[in-house]
Short mmCIF file of C-alpha atoms in Angstrom, two decimals:
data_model
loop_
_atom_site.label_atom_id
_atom_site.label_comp_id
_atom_site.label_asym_id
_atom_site.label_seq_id
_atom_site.Cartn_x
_atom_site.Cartn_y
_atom_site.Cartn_z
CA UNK A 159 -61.89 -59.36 -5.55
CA UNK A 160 -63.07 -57.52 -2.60
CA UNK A 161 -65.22 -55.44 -4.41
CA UNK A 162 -66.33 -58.39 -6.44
CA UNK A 163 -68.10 -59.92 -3.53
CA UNK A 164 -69.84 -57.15 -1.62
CA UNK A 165 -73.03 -56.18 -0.08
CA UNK A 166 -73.83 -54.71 -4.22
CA UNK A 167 -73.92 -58.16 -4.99
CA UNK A 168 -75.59 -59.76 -2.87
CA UNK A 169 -78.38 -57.23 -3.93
CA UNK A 170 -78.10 -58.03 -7.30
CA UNK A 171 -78.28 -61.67 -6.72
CA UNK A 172 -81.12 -61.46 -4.57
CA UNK A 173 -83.10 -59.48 -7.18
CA UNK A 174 -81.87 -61.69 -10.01
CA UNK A 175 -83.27 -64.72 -8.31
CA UNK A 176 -86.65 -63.36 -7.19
CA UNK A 177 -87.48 -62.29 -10.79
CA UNK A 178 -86.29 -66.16 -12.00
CA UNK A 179 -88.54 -67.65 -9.62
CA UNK A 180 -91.60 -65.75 -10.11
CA UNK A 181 -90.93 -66.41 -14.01
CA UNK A 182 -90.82 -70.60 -12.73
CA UNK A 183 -94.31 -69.83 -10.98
CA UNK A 184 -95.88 -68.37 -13.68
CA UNK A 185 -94.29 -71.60 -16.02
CA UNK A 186 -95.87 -73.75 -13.39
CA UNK A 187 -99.35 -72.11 -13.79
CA UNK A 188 -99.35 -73.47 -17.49
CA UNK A 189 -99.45 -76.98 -16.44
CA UNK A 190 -102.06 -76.23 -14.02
CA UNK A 191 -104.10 -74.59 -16.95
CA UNK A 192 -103.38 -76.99 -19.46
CA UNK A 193 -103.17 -79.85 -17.13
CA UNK A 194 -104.38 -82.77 -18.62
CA UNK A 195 -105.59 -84.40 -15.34
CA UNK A 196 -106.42 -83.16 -11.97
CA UNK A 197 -103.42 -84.91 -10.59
CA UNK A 198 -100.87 -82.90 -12.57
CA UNK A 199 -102.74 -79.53 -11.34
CA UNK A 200 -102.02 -80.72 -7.73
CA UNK A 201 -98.42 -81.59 -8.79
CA UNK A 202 -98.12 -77.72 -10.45
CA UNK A 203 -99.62 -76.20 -7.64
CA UNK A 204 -97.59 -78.10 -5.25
CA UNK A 205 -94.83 -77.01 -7.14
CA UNK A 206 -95.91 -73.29 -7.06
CA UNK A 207 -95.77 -73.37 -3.23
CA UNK A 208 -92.69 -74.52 -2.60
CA UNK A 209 -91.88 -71.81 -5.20
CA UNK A 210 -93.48 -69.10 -3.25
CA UNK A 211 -91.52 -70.60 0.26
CA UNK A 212 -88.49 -69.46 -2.25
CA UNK A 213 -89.84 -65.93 -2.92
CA UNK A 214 -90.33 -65.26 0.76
CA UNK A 215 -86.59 -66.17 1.85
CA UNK A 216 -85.72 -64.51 -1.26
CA UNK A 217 -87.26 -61.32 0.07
CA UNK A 218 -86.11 -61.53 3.58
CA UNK A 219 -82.72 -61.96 2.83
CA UNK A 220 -83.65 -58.50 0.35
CA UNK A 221 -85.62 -56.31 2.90
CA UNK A 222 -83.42 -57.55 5.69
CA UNK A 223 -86.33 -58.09 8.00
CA UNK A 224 -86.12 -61.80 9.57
CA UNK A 225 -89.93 -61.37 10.29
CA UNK A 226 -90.58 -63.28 6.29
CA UNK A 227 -88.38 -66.56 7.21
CA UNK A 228 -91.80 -66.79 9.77
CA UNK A 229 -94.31 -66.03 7.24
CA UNK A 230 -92.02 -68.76 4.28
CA UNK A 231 -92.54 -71.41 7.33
CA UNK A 232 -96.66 -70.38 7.63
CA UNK A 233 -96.32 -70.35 3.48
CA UNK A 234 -94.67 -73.83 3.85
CA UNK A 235 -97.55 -75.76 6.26
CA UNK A 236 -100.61 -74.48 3.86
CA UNK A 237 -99.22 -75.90 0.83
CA UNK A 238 -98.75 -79.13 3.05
CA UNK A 239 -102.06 -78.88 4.04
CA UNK A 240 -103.53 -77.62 1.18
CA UNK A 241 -101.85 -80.64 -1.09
CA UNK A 242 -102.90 -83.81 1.62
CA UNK A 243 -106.65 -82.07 1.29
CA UNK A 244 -106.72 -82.15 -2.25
CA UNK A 245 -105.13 -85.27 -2.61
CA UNK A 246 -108.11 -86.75 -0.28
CA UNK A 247 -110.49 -85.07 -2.31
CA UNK A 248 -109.65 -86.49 -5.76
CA UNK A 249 -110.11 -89.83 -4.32
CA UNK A 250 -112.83 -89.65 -2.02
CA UNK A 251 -114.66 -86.88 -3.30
CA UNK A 252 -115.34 -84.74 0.01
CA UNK A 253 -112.61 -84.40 2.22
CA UNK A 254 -114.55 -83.87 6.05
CA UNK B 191 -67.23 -61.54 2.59
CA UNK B 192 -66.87 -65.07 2.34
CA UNK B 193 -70.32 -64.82 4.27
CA UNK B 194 -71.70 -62.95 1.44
CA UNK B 195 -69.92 -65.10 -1.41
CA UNK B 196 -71.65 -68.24 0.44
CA UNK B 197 -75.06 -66.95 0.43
CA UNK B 198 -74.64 -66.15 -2.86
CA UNK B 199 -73.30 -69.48 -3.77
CA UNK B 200 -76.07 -70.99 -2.00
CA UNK B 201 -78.78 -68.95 -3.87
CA UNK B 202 -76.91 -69.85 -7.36
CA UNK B 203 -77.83 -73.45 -6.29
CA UNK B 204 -81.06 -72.95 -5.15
CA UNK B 205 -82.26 -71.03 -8.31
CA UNK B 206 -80.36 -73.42 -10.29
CA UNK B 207 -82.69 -76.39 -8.42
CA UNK B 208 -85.43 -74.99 -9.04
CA UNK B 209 -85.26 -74.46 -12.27
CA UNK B 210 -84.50 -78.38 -13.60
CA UNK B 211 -87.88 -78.78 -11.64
CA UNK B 212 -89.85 -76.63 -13.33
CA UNK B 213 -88.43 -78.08 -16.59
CA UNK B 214 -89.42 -81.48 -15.60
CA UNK B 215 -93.04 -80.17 -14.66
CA UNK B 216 -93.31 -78.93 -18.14
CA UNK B 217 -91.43 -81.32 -20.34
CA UNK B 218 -91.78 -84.71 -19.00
CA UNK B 219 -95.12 -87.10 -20.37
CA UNK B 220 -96.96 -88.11 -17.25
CA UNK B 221 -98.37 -87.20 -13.96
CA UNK B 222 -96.08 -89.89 -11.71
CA UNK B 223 -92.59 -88.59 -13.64
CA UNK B 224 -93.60 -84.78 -13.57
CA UNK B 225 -94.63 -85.79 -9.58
CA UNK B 226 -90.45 -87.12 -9.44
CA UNK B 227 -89.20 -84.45 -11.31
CA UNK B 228 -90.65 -81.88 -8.88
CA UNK B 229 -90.25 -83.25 -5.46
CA UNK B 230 -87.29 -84.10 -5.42
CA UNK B 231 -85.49 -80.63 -6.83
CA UNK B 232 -87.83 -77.91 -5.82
CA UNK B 233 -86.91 -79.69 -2.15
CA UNK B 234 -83.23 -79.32 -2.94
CA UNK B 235 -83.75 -75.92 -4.13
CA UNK B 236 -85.68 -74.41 -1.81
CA UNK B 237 -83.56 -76.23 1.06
CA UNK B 238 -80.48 -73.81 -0.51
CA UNK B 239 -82.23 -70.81 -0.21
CA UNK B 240 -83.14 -71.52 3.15
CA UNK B 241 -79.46 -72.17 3.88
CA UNK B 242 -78.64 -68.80 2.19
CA UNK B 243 -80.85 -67.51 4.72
CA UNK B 244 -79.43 -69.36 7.99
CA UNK B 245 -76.02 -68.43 6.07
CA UNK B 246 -77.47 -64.36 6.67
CA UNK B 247 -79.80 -63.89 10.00
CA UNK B 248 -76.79 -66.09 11.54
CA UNK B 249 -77.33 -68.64 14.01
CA UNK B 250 -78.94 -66.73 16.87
CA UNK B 251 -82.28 -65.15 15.31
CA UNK B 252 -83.70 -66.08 12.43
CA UNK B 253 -81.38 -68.57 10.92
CA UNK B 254 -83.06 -71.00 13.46
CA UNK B 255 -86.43 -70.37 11.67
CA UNK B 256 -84.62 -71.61 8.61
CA UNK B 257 -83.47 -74.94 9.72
CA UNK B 258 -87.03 -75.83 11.15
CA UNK B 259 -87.93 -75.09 7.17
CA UNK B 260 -85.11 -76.99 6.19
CA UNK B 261 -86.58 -80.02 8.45
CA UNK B 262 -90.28 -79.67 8.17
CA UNK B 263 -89.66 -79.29 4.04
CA UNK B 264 -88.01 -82.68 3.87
CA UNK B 265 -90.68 -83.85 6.28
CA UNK B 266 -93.45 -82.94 4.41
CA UNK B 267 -92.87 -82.44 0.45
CA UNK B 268 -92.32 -86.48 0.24
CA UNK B 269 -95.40 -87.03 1.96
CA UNK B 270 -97.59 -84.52 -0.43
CA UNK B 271 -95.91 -86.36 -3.55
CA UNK B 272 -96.51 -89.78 -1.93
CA UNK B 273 -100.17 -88.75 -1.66
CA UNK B 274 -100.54 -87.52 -4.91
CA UNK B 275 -99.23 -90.36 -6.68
CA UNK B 276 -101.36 -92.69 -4.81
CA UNK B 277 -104.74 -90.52 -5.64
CA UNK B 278 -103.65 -90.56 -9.28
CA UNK B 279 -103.27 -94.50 -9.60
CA UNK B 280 -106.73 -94.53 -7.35
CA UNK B 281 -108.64 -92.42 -9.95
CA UNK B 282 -107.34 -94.92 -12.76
CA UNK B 283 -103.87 -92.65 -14.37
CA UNK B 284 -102.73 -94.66 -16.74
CA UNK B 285 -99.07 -95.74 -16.66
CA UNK B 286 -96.59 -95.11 -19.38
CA UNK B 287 -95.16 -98.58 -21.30
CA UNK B 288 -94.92 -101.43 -18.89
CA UNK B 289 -94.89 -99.76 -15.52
CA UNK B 290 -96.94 -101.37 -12.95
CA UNK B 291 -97.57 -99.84 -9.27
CA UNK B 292 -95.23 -101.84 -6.60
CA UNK B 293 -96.42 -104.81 -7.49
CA UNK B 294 -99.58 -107.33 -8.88
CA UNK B 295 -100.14 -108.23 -5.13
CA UNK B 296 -100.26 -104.23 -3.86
CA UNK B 297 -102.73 -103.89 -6.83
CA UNK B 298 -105.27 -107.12 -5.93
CA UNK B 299 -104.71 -106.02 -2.29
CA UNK B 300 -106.11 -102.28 -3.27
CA UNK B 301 -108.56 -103.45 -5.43
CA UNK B 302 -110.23 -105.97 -2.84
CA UNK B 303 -110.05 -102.82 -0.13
CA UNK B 304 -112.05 -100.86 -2.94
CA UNK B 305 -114.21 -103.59 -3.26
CA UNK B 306 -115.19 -103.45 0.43
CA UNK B 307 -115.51 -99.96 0.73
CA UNK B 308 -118.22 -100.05 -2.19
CA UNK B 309 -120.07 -102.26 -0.86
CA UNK B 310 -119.96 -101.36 2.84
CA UNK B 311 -121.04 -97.63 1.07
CA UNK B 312 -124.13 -100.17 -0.51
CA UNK B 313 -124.96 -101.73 2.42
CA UNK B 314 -125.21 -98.43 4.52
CA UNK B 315 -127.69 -96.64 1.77
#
């Protein structure tokens, strides 16, 4: 059992789930292509940043370098930012 | 090594998570349930992978890091769906069968505020 669980498979894990979810984000990027309205793009892309937030735990938890968890929170307030701007800018049309 | 079965426990469930949301994005018929279907578990998701990482970098150094991105993800992602969905019924989405947004009063209430606005933007011009 001991060598079940190990530092091996944590690695293996880790590498497992980074392919998956850069697989999910480039599923996402067909709805954001095919879309049919602008709302669902915002709702794909949306979707495709919180995705990314995954890839950069993902791979500091991999490289063992806590300096990424920073950069996933950074990641994490753009596609806020990014998705309320947007948003404004469907309805209103110009967003300053 | 229970610390390493945990974190990969935890990033089992996270990839798991995000996976039913991507299906949802893809399979479901309109822009308020593919909205649903991706808040909610992408947030779950990505909320287990940051607790794999806590789980790792341990309390003291990073793992803090974590838990504000823990917090400021169930902060936020709620608000960017709310906003979404609201955009969408502005811009005239239709609904699917007999789904109405909150209710006939919410709806005259909007559509007198819209109103206003227009002709506030006439009078200015």
């Amino acid at each position: 059992m001991s060598e079940l669980v190990g530092p091996a498979a944590l690695e293996l894990t880790v590498r497992a789930a980074l392919i998956l979810v850069s697989l999910l984000c480039v599923l996402c990027s067909y709805r954001v292509i095919a879309g049919p309205t602008n709302p669902d793009r915002v709702v794909a892309l949306d979707a495709i940043a919180t995705n990314v937030v995954a890839i950069a735990v993902l791979f500091a938890i991999q490289t063992d370098r806590g300096l990424f968890i920073t950069v996933s929170l950074v990641l994490a307030i753009i596609g806020f930012i990014a998705t309320v701007a947007v948003a404004k800018f469907v309805i209103e049309g110009e967003v300053i | 090594m229970i610390r390493t079965a945990v974190i990969i426990a935890l990033i089992v469930v996270g990839c798991f998570f995000l996976t039913v949301g991507t299906v949802g994005l893809l399979r479901l018929p309109n822009v308020y349930n593919r909205m649903h279907a991706t808040s909610k578990p992408t947030t779950l998701g990505t909320a287990a992978i940051f607790l794999a990482g806590f789980v790792y970098f341990g309390p003291g150094n990073e793992g803090l890091t974590s838990l504000i991105g823990i917090v400021f993800l169930f902060l936020t992602v709620p608000t960017g769906a709310h906003m979404i969905a609201r955009s969408a019924e502005r811009i005239g989405v239709p609904f699917l069968g007999s789904v109405t947004w909150p209710d006939a009063s919410v709806l005259a209430n909007d559509q007198r505020d819209r109103d206003e606005r227009r002709s506030a933007d006439d009078s200015d011009e």
